[in-house]
Structures are given as structure tokens and as C-alpha cells.
mmCIF file with all atom_site columns, C-alpha atoms in Angstrom:
data_model
loop_
_atom_site.group_PDB
_atom_site.id
_atom_site.type_symbol
_atom_site.label_atom_id
_atom_site.label_alt_id
_atom_site.label_comp_id
_atom_site.label_asym_id
_atom_site.label_entity_id
_atom_site.label_seq_id
_atom_site.pdbx_PDB_ins_code
_atom_site.Cartn_x
_atom_site.Cartn_y
_atom_site.Cartn_z
_atom_site.occupancy
_atom_site.B_iso_or_equiv
_atom_site.pdbx_formal_charge
_atom_site.auth_seq_id
_atom_site.auth_comp_id
_atom_site.auth_asym_id
_atom_site.auth_atom_id
_atom_site.pdbx_PDB_model_num
ATOM 1   C CA . UNK A 1 1   ? 0.000   0.000   0.000  1.00 0.00 ? 1   UNK A CA 1
ATOM 2   C CA . UNK A 1 2   ? 0.906   3.661   -0.150 1.00 0.00 ? 2   UNK A CA 1
ATOM 3   C CA . UNK A 1 3   ? 3.506   4.948   2.314  1.00 0.00 ? 3   UNK A CA 1
ATOM 4   C CA . UNK A 1 4   ? 3.219   8.333   4.026  1.00 0.00 ? 4   UNK A CA 1
ATOM 5   C CA . UNK A 1 5   ? 6.186   9.872   5.799  1.00 0.00 ? 5   UNK A CA 1
ATOM 6   C CA . UNK A 1 6   ? 6.069   13.071  7.790  1.00 0.00 ? 6   UNK A CA 1
ATOM 7   C CA . UNK A 1 7   ? 8.954   15.162  9.028  1.00 0.00 ? 7   UNK A CA 1
ATOM 8   C CA . UNK A 1 8   ? 10.169  16.248  11.434 1.00 0.00 ? 8   UNK A CA 1
ATOM 9   C CA . UNK A 1 9   ? 8.525   13.937  13.998 1.00 0.00 ? 9   UNK A CA 1
ATOM 10  C CA . UNK A 1 10  ? 8.714   16.582  16.710 1.00 0.00 ? 10  UNK A CA 1
ATOM 11  C CA . UNK A 1 11  ? 8.988   20.352  16.561 1.00 0.00 ? 11  UNK A CA 1
ATOM 12  C CA . UNK A 1 12  ? 9.356   22.929  19.306 1.00 0.00 ? 12  UNK A CA 1
ATOM 13  C CA . UNK A 1 13  ? 8.796   26.578  18.466 1.00 0.00 ? 13  UNK A CA 1
ATOM 14  C CA . UNK A 1 14  ? 8.829   29.854  20.282 1.00 0.00 ? 14  UNK A CA 1
ATOM 15  C CA . UNK A 1 15  ? 5.578   31.775  19.913 1.00 0.00 ? 15  UNK A CA 1
ATOM 16  C CA . UNK A 1 16  ? 5.712   33.966  16.835 1.00 0.00 ? 16  UNK A CA 1
ATOM 17  C CA . UNK A 1 17  ? 8.064   31.726  14.884 1.00 0.00 ? 17  UNK A CA 1
ATOM 18  C CA . UNK A 1 18  ? 7.326   30.224  11.466 1.00 0.00 ? 18  UNK A CA 1
ATOM 19  C CA . UNK A 1 19  ? 7.562   26.547  10.546 1.00 0.00 ? 19  UNK A CA 1
ATOM 20  C CA . UNK A 1 20  ? 7.268   24.122  7.660  1.00 0.00 ? 20  UNK A CA 1
ATOM 21  C CA . UNK A 1 21  ? 5.920   20.596  8.035  1.00 0.00 ? 21  UNK A CA 1
ATOM 22  C CA . UNK A 1 22  ? 6.543   18.067  5.301  1.00 0.00 ? 22  UNK A CA 1
ATOM 23  C CA . UNK A 1 23  ? 4.648   15.047  3.997  1.00 0.00 ? 23  UNK A CA 1
ATOM 24  C CA . UNK A 1 24  ? 6.093   12.640  1.430  1.00 0.00 ? 24  UNK A CA 1
ATOM 25  C CA . UNK A 1 25  ? 3.986   9.934   -0.186 1.00 0.00 ? 25  UNK A CA 1
ATOM 26  C CA . UNK A 1 26  ? 4.930   6.990   -2.340 1.00 0.00 ? 26  UNK A CA 1
ATOM 27  C CA . UNK A 1 27  ? 2.198   6.890   -5.005 1.00 0.00 ? 27  UNK A CA 1
ATOM 28  C CA . UNK A 1 28  ? -0.229  9.077   -6.931 1.00 0.00 ? 28  UNK A CA 1
ATOM 29  C CA . UNK A 1 29  ? -3.094  10.332  -4.802 1.00 0.00 ? 29  UNK A CA 1
ATOM 30  C CA . UNK A 1 30  ? -6.562  11.694  -5.455 1.00 0.00 ? 30  UNK A CA 1
ATOM 31  C CA . UNK A 1 31  ? -6.959  13.024  -1.936 1.00 0.00 ? 31  UNK A CA 1
ATOM 32  C CA . UNK A 1 32  ? -4.544  14.635  0.494  1.00 0.00 ? 32  UNK A CA 1
ATOM 33  C CA . UNK A 1 33  ? -5.589  16.272  3.710  1.00 0.00 ? 33  UNK A CA 1
ATOM 34  C CA . UNK A 1 34  ? -3.794  17.971  6.570  1.00 0.00 ? 34  UNK A CA 1
ATOM 35  C CA . UNK A 1 35  ? -5.383  17.542  9.984  1.00 0.00 ? 35  UNK A CA 1
ATOM 36  C CA . UNK A 1 36  ? -4.666  19.068  13.367 1.00 0.00 ? 36  UNK A CA 1
ATOM 37  C CA . UNK A 1 37  ? -5.427  16.851  16.344 1.00 0.00 ? 37  UNK A CA 1
ATOM 38  C CA . UNK A 1 38  ? -6.098  18.884  19.437 1.00 0.00 ? 38  UNK A CA 1
ATOM 39  C CA . UNK A 1 39  ? -5.309  17.724  22.998 1.00 0.00 ? 39  UNK A CA 1
ATOM 40  C CA . UNK A 1 40  ? -8.857  16.328  23.294 1.00 0.00 ? 40  UNK A CA 1
ATOM 41  C CA . UNK A 1 41  ? -8.334  14.050  20.327 1.00 0.00 ? 41  UNK A CA 1
ATOM 42  C CA . UNK A 1 42  ? -10.467 15.779  17.751 1.00 0.00 ? 42  UNK A CA 1
ATOM 43  C CA . UNK A 1 43  ? -9.117  15.750  14.199 1.00 0.00 ? 43  UNK A CA 1
ATOM 44  C CA . UNK A 1 44  ? -9.731  19.107  12.605 1.00 0.00 ? 44  UNK A CA 1
ATOM 45  C CA . UNK A 1 45  ? -9.466  19.257  8.844  1.00 0.00 ? 45  UNK A CA 1
ATOM 46  C CA . UNK A 1 46  ? -7.077  22.055  7.883  1.00 0.00 ? 46  UNK A CA 1
ATOM 47  C CA . UNK A 1 47  ? -6.797  21.583  4.140  1.00 0.00 ? 47  UNK A CA 1
ATOM 48  C CA . UNK A 1 48  ? -8.094  19.322  1.419  1.00 0.00 ? 48  UNK A CA 1
ATOM 49  C CA . UNK A 1 49  ? -5.249  19.717  -1.041 1.00 0.00 ? 49  UNK A CA 1
ATOM 50  C CA . UNK A 1 50  ? -4.480  16.927  -3.537 1.00 0.00 ? 50  UNK A CA 1
ATOM 51  C CA . UNK A 1 51  ? -2.619  19.519  -5.616 1.00 0.00 ? 51  UNK A CA 1
ATOM 52  C CA . UNK A 1 52  ? -1.864  23.220  -5.718 1.00 0.00 ? 52  UNK A CA 1
ATOM 53  C CA . UNK A 1 53  ? -1.674  25.833  -2.986 1.00 0.00 ? 53  UNK A CA 1
ATOM 54  C CA . UNK A 1 54  ? -4.237  27.043  -0.463 1.00 0.00 ? 54  UNK A CA 1
ATOM 55  C CA . UNK A 1 55  ? -4.147  29.565  2.344  1.00 0.00 ? 55  UNK A CA 1
ATOM 56  C CA . UNK A 1 56  ? -6.293  29.994  5.410  1.00 0.00 ? 56  UNK A CA 1
ATOM 57  C CA . UNK A 1 57  ? -5.182  32.768  7.722  1.00 0.00 ? 57  UNK A CA 1
ATOM 58  C CA . UNK A 1 58  ? -1.771  31.977  9.171  1.00 0.00 ? 58  UNK A CA 1
ATOM 59  C CA . UNK A 1 59  ? -1.757  28.531  7.608  1.00 0.00 ? 59  UNK A CA 1
ATOM 60  C CA . UNK A 1 60  ? -1.026  27.608  4.039  1.00 0.00 ? 60  UNK A CA 1
ATOM 61  C CA . UNK A 1 61  ? -0.341  24.357  2.227  1.00 0.00 ? 61  UNK A CA 1
ATOM 62  C CA . UNK A 1 62  ? 1.213   23.329  -1.049 1.00 0.00 ? 62  UNK A CA 1
ATOM 63  C CA . UNK A 1 63  ? 1.066   19.926  -2.711 1.00 0.00 ? 63  UNK A CA 1
ATOM 64  C CA . UNK A 1 64  ? 3.337   19.085  -5.624 1.00 0.00 ? 64  UNK A CA 1
ATOM 65  C CA . UNK A 1 65  ? 1.611   15.937  -6.818 1.00 0.00 ? 65  UNK A CA 1
ATOM 66  C CA . UNK A 1 66  ? 4.161   15.154  -9.544 1.00 0.00 ? 66  UNK A CA 1
ATOM 67  C CA . UNK A 1 67  ? 6.937   15.095  -6.941 1.00 0.00 ? 67  UNK A CA 1
ATOM 68  C CA . UNK A 1 68  ? 4.777   13.392  -4.295 1.00 0.00 ? 68  UNK A CA 1
ATOM 69  C CA . UNK A 1 69  ? 5.100   15.779  -1.414 1.00 0.00 ? 69  UNK A CA 1
ATOM 70  C CA . UNK A 1 70  ? 3.077   18.339  0.470  1.00 0.00 ? 70  UNK A CA 1
ATOM 71  C CA . UNK A 1 71  ? 4.111   21.156  2.787  1.00 0.00 ? 71  UNK A CA 1
ATOM 72  C CA . UNK A 1 72  ? 2.160   22.836  5.566  1.00 0.00 ? 72  UNK A CA 1
ATOM 73  C CA . UNK A 1 73  ? 3.327   26.306  6.549  1.00 0.00 ? 73  UNK A CA 1
ATOM 74  C CA . UNK A 1 74  ? 2.508   27.853  9.886  1.00 0.00 ? 74  UNK A CA 1
ATOM 75  C CA . UNK A 1 75  ? 3.356   31.519  10.269 1.00 0.00 ? 75  UNK A CA 1
ATOM 76  C CA . UNK A 1 76  ? 3.451   33.580  13.474 1.00 0.00 ? 76  UNK A CA 1
ATOM 77  C CA . UNK A 1 77  ? 2.784   30.458  15.539 1.00 0.00 ? 77  UNK A CA 1
ATOM 78  C CA . UNK A 1 78  ? 0.598   30.624  18.628 1.00 0.00 ? 78  UNK A CA 1
ATOM 79  C CA . UNK A 1 79  ? 0.359   28.327  21.653 1.00 0.00 ? 79  UNK A CA 1
ATOM 80  C CA . UNK A 1 80  ? -3.023  27.139  20.386 1.00 0.00 ? 80  UNK A CA 1
ATOM 81  C CA . UNK A 1 81  ? -1.247  25.695  17.340 1.00 0.00 ? 81  UNK A CA 1
ATOM 82  C CA . UNK A 1 82  ? 0.242   23.007  19.598 1.00 0.00 ? 82  UNK A CA 1
ATOM 83  C CA . UNK A 1 83  ? -0.859  19.452  18.930 1.00 0.00 ? 83  UNK A CA 1
ATOM 84  C CA . UNK A 1 84  ? -0.263  16.748  16.366 1.00 0.00 ? 84  UNK A CA 1
ATOM 85  C CA . UNK A 1 85  ? -0.410  17.442  12.641 1.00 0.00 ? 85  UNK A CA 1
ATOM 86  C CA . UNK A 1 86  ? -1.333  14.557  10.382 1.00 0.00 ? 86  UNK A CA 1
ATOM 87  C CA . UNK A 1 87  ? -1.041  14.202  6.659  1.00 0.00 ? 87  UNK A CA 1
ATOM 88  C CA . UNK A 1 88  ? -3.418  11.630  5.175  1.00 0.00 ? 88  UNK A CA 1
ATOM 89  C CA . UNK A 1 89  ? -3.854  10.416  1.611  1.00 0.00 ? 89  UNK A CA 1
ATOM 90  C CA . UNK A 1 90  ? -6.033  8.129   -0.429 1.00 0.00 ? 90  UNK A CA 1
ATOM 91  C CA . UNK A 1 91  ? -5.389  6.788   -3.896 1.00 0.00 ? 91  UNK A CA 1
ATOM 92  C CA . UNK A 1 92  ? -8.924  6.338   -5.124 1.00 0.00 ? 92  UNK A CA 1
ATOM 93  C CA . UNK A 1 93  ? -8.301  2.661   -5.787 1.00 0.00 ? 93  UNK A CA 1
ATOM 94  C CA . UNK A 1 94  ? -10.084 2.019   -2.528 1.00 0.00 ? 94  UNK A CA 1
ATOM 95  C CA . UNK A 1 95  ? -11.527 4.063   0.227  1.00 0.00 ? 95  UNK A CA 1
ATOM 96  C CA . UNK A 1 96  ? -8.630  3.715   2.621  1.00 0.00 ? 96  UNK A CA 1
ATOM 97  C CA . UNK A 1 97  ? -7.293  6.983   4.002  1.00 0.00 ? 97  UNK A CA 1
ATOM 98  C CA . UNK A 1 98  ? -3.696  6.318   4.986  1.00 0.00 ? 98  UNK A CA 1
ATOM 99  C CA . UNK A 1 99  ? -2.229  8.490   7.721  1.00 0.00 ? 99  UNK A CA 1
ATOM 100 C CA . UNK A 1 100 ? 1.330   9.438   8.435  1.00 0.00 ? 100 UNK A CA 1
ATOM 101 C CA . UNK A 1 101 ? 2.654   9.076   11.962 1.00 0.00 ? 101 UNK A CA 1
ATOM 102 C CA . UNK A 1 102 ? 2.102   12.740  12.664 1.00 0.00 ? 102 UNK A CA 1
ATOM 103 C CA . UNK A 1 103 ? 4.247   15.686  13.685 1.00 0.00 ? 103 UNK A CA 1
ATOM 104 C CA . UNK A 1 104 ? 4.014   16.794  17.310 1.00 0.00 ? 104 UNK A CA 1
ATOM 105 C CA . UNK A 1 105 ? 4.254   20.574  17.526 1.00 0.00 ? 105 UNK A CA 1
ATOM 106 C CA . UNK A 1 106 ? 4.806   22.412  20.790 1.00 0.00 ? 106 UNK A CA 1
ATOM 107 C CA . UNK A 1 107 ? 4.612   26.197  20.727 1.00 0.00 ? 107 UNK A CA 1
ATOM 108 C CA . UNK A 1 108 ? 6.042   27.821  23.842 1.00 0.00 ? 108 UNK A CA 1
ATOM 109 C CA . UNK A 1 109 ? 4.970   31.248  25.109 1.00 0.00 ? 109 UNK A CA 1
ATOM 110 C CA . UNK B 2 1   ? -18.505 21.032  15.567 1.00 0.00 ? 1   UNK B CA 1
ATOM 111 C CA . UNK B 2 2   ? -17.411 19.287  12.394 1.00 0.00 ? 2   UNK B CA 1
ATOM 112 C CA . UNK B 2 3   ? -20.818 17.887  11.429 1.00 0.00 ? 3   UNK B CA 1
ATOM 113 C CA . UNK B 2 4   ? -19.917 14.397  12.615 1.00 0.00 ? 4   UNK B CA 1
ATOM 114 C CA . UNK B 2 5   ? -21.116 13.718  16.170 1.00 0.00 ? 5   UNK B CA 1
ATOM 115 C CA . UNK B 2 6   ? -19.884 10.868  18.324 1.00 0.00 ? 6   UNK B CA 1
ATOM 116 C CA . UNK B 2 7   ? -21.283 9.682   21.639 1.00 0.00 ? 7   UNK B CA 1
ATOM 117 C CA . UNK B 2 8   ? -20.268 9.061   24.299 1.00 0.00 ? 8   UNK B CA 1
ATOM 118 C CA . UNK B 2 9   ? -17.082 11.145  24.489 1.00 0.00 ? 9   UNK B CA 1
ATOM 119 C CA . UNK B 2 10  ? -15.624 8.915   27.186 1.00 0.00 ? 10  UNK B CA 1
ATOM 120 C CA . UNK B 2 11  ? -16.410 5.315   28.134 1.00 0.00 ? 11  UNK B CA 1
ATOM 121 C CA . UNK B 2 12  ? -15.030 3.020   30.797 1.00 0.00 ? 12  UNK B CA 1
ATOM 122 C CA . UNK B 2 13  ? -16.137 -0.595  30.578 1.00 0.00 ? 13  UNK B CA 1
ATOM 123 C CA . UNK B 2 14  ? -15.269 -3.920  32.091 1.00 0.00 ? 14  UNK B CA 1
ATOM 124 C CA . UNK B 2 15  ? -14.153 -6.853  30.013 1.00 0.00 ? 15  UNK B CA 1
ATOM 125 C CA . UNK B 2 16  ? -17.511 -8.585  30.402 1.00 0.00 ? 16  UNK B CA 1
ATOM 126 C CA . UNK B 2 17  ? -19.642 -5.553  29.525 1.00 0.00 ? 17  UNK B CA 1
ATOM 127 C CA . UNK B 2 18  ? -21.492 -4.821  26.301 1.00 0.00 ? 18  UNK B CA 1
ATOM 128 C CA . UNK B 2 19  ? -21.583 -1.228  25.112 1.00 0.00 ? 19  UNK B CA 1
ATOM 129 C CA . UNK B 2 20  ? -22.126 0.672   21.881 1.00 0.00 ? 20  UNK B CA 1
ATOM 130 C CA . UNK B 2 21  ? -20.518 3.710   20.301 1.00 0.00 ? 21  UNK B CA 1
ATOM 131 C CA . UNK B 2 22  ? -22.657 5.970   18.154 1.00 0.00 ? 22  UNK B CA 1
ATOM 132 C CA . UNK B 2 23  ? -21.791 8.219   15.244 1.00 0.00 ? 23  UNK B CA 1
ATOM 133 C CA . UNK B 2 24  ? -24.094 10.414  13.201 1.00 0.00 ? 24  UNK B CA 1
ATOM 134 C CA . UNK B 2 25  ? -23.567 12.875  10.393 1.00 0.00 ? 25  UNK B CA 1
ATOM 135 C CA . UNK B 2 26  ? -25.936 15.228  8.628  1.00 0.00 ? 26  UNK B CA 1
ATOM 136 C CA . UNK B 2 27  ? -23.531 16.330  5.926  1.00 0.00 ? 27  UNK B CA 1
ATOM 137 C CA . UNK B 2 28  ? -25.199 14.326  3.199  1.00 0.00 ? 28  UNK B CA 1
ATOM 138 C CA . UNK B 2 29  ? -22.207 12.001  3.024  1.00 0.00 ? 29  UNK B CA 1
ATOM 139 C CA . UNK B 2 30  ? -22.661 8.467   1.760  1.00 0.00 ? 30  UNK B CA 1
ATOM 140 C CA . UNK B 2 31  ? -19.602 6.731   3.207  1.00 0.00 ? 31  UNK B CA 1
ATOM 141 C CA . UNK B 2 32  ? -18.809 6.267   6.894  1.00 0.00 ? 32  UNK B CA 1
ATOM 142 C CA . UNK B 2 33  ? -15.771 4.857   8.651  1.00 0.00 ? 33  UNK B CA 1
ATOM 143 C CA . UNK B 2 34  ? -14.501 3.671   12.017 1.00 0.00 ? 34  UNK B CA 1
ATOM 144 C CA . UNK B 2 35  ? -10.861 4.327   12.913 1.00 0.00 ? 35  UNK B CA 1
ATOM 145 C CA . UNK B 2 36  ? -8.875  3.279   15.974 1.00 0.00 ? 36  UNK B CA 1
ATOM 146 C CA . UNK B 2 37  ? -6.078  5.403   17.404 1.00 0.00 ? 37  UNK B CA 1
ATOM 147 C CA . UNK B 2 38  ? -3.901  3.712   20.025 1.00 0.00 ? 38  UNK B CA 1
ATOM 148 C CA . UNK B 2 39  ? -1.127  5.439   21.899 1.00 0.00 ? 39  UNK B CA 1
ATOM 149 C CA . UNK B 2 40  ? 2.053   5.786   19.831 1.00 0.00 ? 40  UNK B CA 1
ATOM 150 C CA . UNK B 2 41  ? 0.464   4.175   16.759 1.00 0.00 ? 41  UNK B CA 1
ATOM 151 C CA . UNK B 2 42  ? -0.861  5.571   13.477 1.00 0.00 ? 42  UNK B CA 1
ATOM 152 C CA . UNK B 2 43  ? -4.601  5.710   12.953 1.00 0.00 ? 43  UNK B CA 1
ATOM 153 C CA . UNK B 2 44  ? -5.937  2.329   11.847 1.00 0.00 ? 44  UNK B CA 1
ATOM 154 C CA . UNK B 2 45  ? -8.948  1.907   9.602  1.00 0.00 ? 45  UNK B CA 1
ATOM 155 C CA . UNK B 2 46  ? -11.396 -0.633  11.047 1.00 0.00 ? 46  UNK B CA 1
ATOM 156 C CA . UNK B 2 47  ? -14.569 -0.614  8.944  1.00 0.00 ? 47  UNK B CA 1
ATOM 157 C CA . UNK B 2 48  ? -15.977 1.118   5.866  1.00 0.00 ? 48  UNK B CA 1
ATOM 158 C CA . UNK B 2 49  ? -19.626 1.524   4.904  1.00 0.00 ? 49  UNK B CA 1
ATOM 159 C CA . UNK B 2 50  ? -20.919 2.930   1.627  1.00 0.00 ? 50  UNK B CA 1
ATOM 160 C CA . UNK B 2 51  ? -24.651 3.623   1.294  1.00 0.00 ? 51  UNK B CA 1
ATOM 161 C CA . UNK B 2 52  ? -25.043 1.564   4.521  1.00 0.00 ? 52  UNK B CA 1
ATOM 162 C CA . UNK B 2 53  ? -23.356 -1.504  3.025  1.00 0.00 ? 53  UNK B CA 1
ATOM 163 C CA . UNK B 2 54  ? -20.089 -2.693  4.543  1.00 0.00 ? 54  UNK B CA 1
ATOM 164 C CA . UNK B 2 55  ? -17.315 -2.560  1.976  1.00 0.00 ? 55  UNK B CA 1
ATOM 165 C CA . UNK B 2 56  ? -14.279 -3.168  4.137  1.00 0.00 ? 56  UNK B CA 1
ATOM 166 C CA . UNK B 2 57  ? -13.421 -4.992  7.337  1.00 0.00 ? 57  UNK B CA 1
ATOM 167 C CA . UNK B 2 58  ? -9.750  -4.466  8.054  1.00 0.00 ? 58  UNK B CA 1
ATOM 168 C CA . UNK B 2 59  ? -9.213  -7.782  9.896  1.00 0.00 ? 59  UNK B CA 1
ATOM 169 C CA . UNK B 2 60  ? -10.949 -6.504  13.006 1.00 0.00 ? 60  UNK B CA 1
ATOM 170 C CA . UNK B 2 61  ? -11.659 -9.033  15.818 1.00 0.00 ? 61  UNK B CA 1
ATOM 171 C CA . UNK B 2 62  ? -15.277 -10.135 16.102 1.00 0.00 ? 62  UNK B CA 1
ATOM 172 C CA . UNK B 2 63  ? -15.605 -8.528  19.545 1.00 0.00 ? 63  UNK B CA 1
ATOM 173 C CA . UNK B 2 64  ? -16.104 -5.324  17.515 1.00 0.00 ? 64  UNK B CA 1
ATOM 174 C CA . UNK B 2 65  ? -19.378 -5.422  15.603 1.00 0.00 ? 65  UNK B CA 1
ATOM 175 C CA . UNK B 2 66  ? -20.361 -2.492  13.371 1.00 0.00 ? 66  UNK B CA 1
ATOM 176 C CA . UNK B 2 67  ? -23.880 -1.551  12.333 1.00 0.00 ? 67  UNK B CA 1
ATOM 177 C CA . UNK B 2 68  ? -25.006 1.004   9.771  1.00 0.00 ? 68  UNK B CA 1
ATOM 178 C CA . UNK B 2 69  ? -28.810 1.308   9.653  1.00 0.00 ? 69  UNK B CA 1
ATOM 179 C CA . UNK B 2 70  ? -28.707 4.228   7.204  1.00 0.00 ? 70  UNK B CA 1
ATOM 180 C CA . UNK B 2 71  ? -26.196 6.543   5.575  1.00 0.00 ? 71  UNK B CA 1
ATOM 181 C CA . UNK B 2 72  ? -26.362 8.994   8.477  1.00 0.00 ? 72  UNK B CA 1
ATOM 182 C CA . UNK B 2 73  ? -25.781 6.676   11.422 1.00 0.00 ? 73  UNK B CA 1
ATOM 183 C CA . UNK B 2 74  ? -23.026 4.261   12.347 1.00 0.00 ? 74  UNK B CA 1
ATOM 184 C CA . UNK B 2 75  ? -22.636 2.181   15.472 1.00 0.00 ? 75  UNK B CA 1
ATOM 185 C CA . UNK B 2 76  ? -19.813 0.113   16.910 1.00 0.00 ? 76  UNK B CA 1
ATOM 186 C CA . UNK B 2 77  ? -21.011 -2.596  19.288 1.00 0.00 ? 77  UNK B CA 1
ATOM 187 C CA . UNK B 2 78  ? -18.448 -3.756  21.808 1.00 0.00 ? 78  UNK B CA 1
ATOM 188 C CA . UNK B 2 79  ? -18.422 -6.981  23.827 1.00 0.00 ? 79  UNK B CA 1
ATOM 189 C CA . UNK B 2 80  ? -15.851 -8.950  25.820 1.00 0.00 ? 80  UNK B CA 1
ATOM 190 C CA . UNK B 2 81  ? -13.121 -6.427  25.051 1.00 0.00 ? 81  UNK B CA 1
ATOM 191 C CA . UNK B 2 82  ? -9.535  -6.658  26.237 1.00 0.00 ? 82  UNK B CA 1
ATOM 192 C CA . UNK B 2 83  ? -7.478  -3.982  27.991 1.00 0.00 ? 83  UNK B CA 1
ATOM 193 C CA . UNK B 2 84  ? -5.409  -3.553  24.812 1.00 0.00 ? 84  UNK B CA 1
ATOM 194 C CA . UNK B 2 85  ? -8.576  -2.362  23.076 1.00 0.00 ? 85  UNK B CA 1
ATOM 195 C CA . UNK B 2 86  ? -8.371  0.834   25.095 1.00 0.00 ? 86  UNK B CA 1
ATOM 196 C CA . UNK B 2 87  ? -7.955  3.616   22.545 1.00 0.00 ? 87  UNK B CA 1
ATOM 197 C CA . UNK B 2 88  ? -9.552  6.614   20.883 1.00 0.00 ? 88  UNK B CA 1
ATOM 198 C CA . UNK B 2 89  ? -12.214 5.493   18.404 1.00 0.00 ? 89  UNK B CA 1
ATOM 199 C CA . UNK B 2 90  ? -12.883 7.964   15.638 1.00 0.00 ? 90  UNK B CA 1
ATOM 200 C CA . UNK B 2 91  ? -15.763 8.049   13.207 1.00 0.00 ? 91  UNK B CA 1
ATOM 201 C CA . UNK B 2 92  ? -15.431 9.737   9.822  1.00 0.00 ? 92  UNK B CA 1
ATOM 202 C CA . UNK B 2 93  ? -17.573 10.348  6.771  1.00 0.00 ? 93  UNK B CA 1
ATOM 203 C CA . UNK B 2 94  ? -17.011 11.338  3.169  1.00 0.00 ? 94  UNK B CA 1
ATOM 204 C CA . UNK B 2 95  ? -19.268 12.329  0.305  1.00 0.00 ? 95  UNK B CA 1
ATOM 205 C CA . UNK B 2 96  ? -17.980 9.499   -1.863 1.00 0.00 ? 96  UNK B CA 1
ATOM 206 C CA . UNK B 2 97  ? -16.127 6.279   -1.233 1.00 0.00 ? 97  UNK B CA 1
ATOM 207 C CA . UNK B 2 98  ? -13.067 7.496   -3.110 1.00 0.00 ? 98  UNK B CA 1
ATOM 208 C CA . UNK B 2 99  ? -12.645 10.338  -0.656 1.00 0.00 ? 99  UNK B CA 1
ATOM 209 C CA . UNK B 2 100 ? -12.828 13.099  -3.233 1.00 0.00 ? 100 UNK B CA 1
ATOM 210 C CA . UNK B 2 101 ? -13.692 16.333  -1.411 1.00 0.00 ? 101 UNK B CA 1
ATOM 211 C CA . UNK B 2 102 ? -12.178 14.938  1.745  1.00 0.00 ? 102 UNK B CA 1
ATOM 212 C CA . UNK B 2 103 ? -13.081 13.220  4.976  1.00 0.00 ? 103 UNK B CA 1
ATOM 213 C CA . UNK B 2 104 ? -14.672 14.729  8.080  1.00 0.00 ? 104 UNK B CA 1
ATOM 214 C CA . UNK B 2 105 ? -13.955 13.317  11.528 1.00 0.00 ? 105 UNK B CA 1
ATOM 215 C CA . UNK B 2 106 ? -15.911 13.329  14.753 1.00 0.00 ? 106 UNK B CA 1
ATOM 216 C CA . UNK B 2 107 ? -14.464 14.170  18.156 1.00 0.00 ? 107 UNK B CA 1
ATOM 217 C CA . UNK B 2 108 ? -13.936 10.540  19.048 1.00 0.00 ? 108 UNK B CA 1
ATOM 218 C CA . UNK B 2 109 ? -14.823 8.258   21.934 1.00 0.00 ? 109 UNK B CA 1
ATOM 219 C CA . UNK B 2 110 ? -12.011 7.629   24.390 1.00 0.00 ? 110 UNK B CA 1
ATOM 220 C CA . UNK B 2 111 ? -12.492 4.037   25.524 1.00 0.00 ? 111 UNK B CA 1
ATOM 221 C CA . UNK B 2 112 ? -10.880 2.493   28.577 1.00 0.00 ? 112 UNK B CA 1
ATOM 222 C CA . UNK B 2 113 ? -11.271 -1.242  29.181 1.00 0.00 ? 113 UNK B CA 1
ATOM 223 C CA . UNK B 2 114 ? -10.641 -2.298  32.777 1.00 0.00 ? 114 UNK B CA 1
#
């Protein structure tokens, strides 16, 4: 099946700093999403981005489908950005949404 | 709220108990999913339903029994669970089975088996 690798596994930032989270995947995808899991476990959809670039406030994401990677940018980070960021993909061949292991972000005041 | 509602949020049950988890969505989605998230492990897909028909069972033990009476509701019936089944159980839905337009997740049920 498709492999999803996220890096770095852990990230510590000072409030106000910028960061880039990376997701590499091993096959063509028809769906790629970035999720933020808050401390209570809820997975919040940040972006549906199988290709191209999107922005939502301080967050933006870019997927280069031909090179099989996606980047999530966080600018002017805040303590509420802390949590685990997951990249998840599906290939369309079946319904399985495959998750990466996640990136644990800690933003310190 | 994401549009996918799970109840209860927390559940503690003994190994001999029978309990059920509930998930409902009013997003007009046709596919629904159960995922399991254990500590230090990636999310694992358990079951997939499309138009209330099960399309995938990812080698889940029979002590987990799903039910999908309609496209808006999904249940996970639990019986004779083991302590290692303690985890966060997440429900998700999507408009289509191929996931185009993305998946929406509920808040999860944190299950503890004692």
C-alpha cells in the first residue's frame, strides 16, 4: 500500500516563529488532507489539497503531486497551534485513508 | 462542531460488559468509517460503509461489531473487550467512497477497558 512519511517527527517553536511541516507519499493520490489533532483528540481538517496551494489565515499548504510531497506552513505560531499534525492520503483505488505518523508541535509562550 | 457527532465522548467498561458507540452525520455524506487510534500508533482503519453496506473490514476481531442502519448513522457494538482495546475510536464520513472532497472526523470516543 501507499507509504506516508512526515517530518520532522517533533517540533518545538517559540511563539511567533514560522515553521514548515513536510509530507512525502509513495504513489499518486486523489486526496490529500492535513489535519490538526487537538489535545482532546479531535481531528480538525485544515486543508483538502491533492494539488496546488491554499491559504487559510496563518496557515497555508502546497502539494506538488508530480513530486509526491506536500508542505504545511505555519506563520506567526501561537500556543493554540500546539498538537499533532497529520497528513493523510487516499489513492482512489479504494476508500482507505492512509495516515502518516504525525508531527508533534509544541509552541512555547 | 465538524458535522460528525460521536457519543459518548468517554467510556469506561469492564471486560464482560457490552456497550455501543454511536456516530451520526448530517452532511449528506454516503460513506462512513470507524478508525482506531492507540497510543504511539498511526490511525488504523477498522470498517468502511458505503450507502449503509459494509465494503471493508480491516481484519478486526469479532468482539467489535459495526452496524449502519442508514447513511447517516453508524454504530460500533463492543463486547468482551480486552485492555489492549483501550484507545480513541474515531468516526469519519465522506461524500464518496473514493474520498474526493475529503473526509470529516468526529471528536472521538475515548475508551478504557478495565
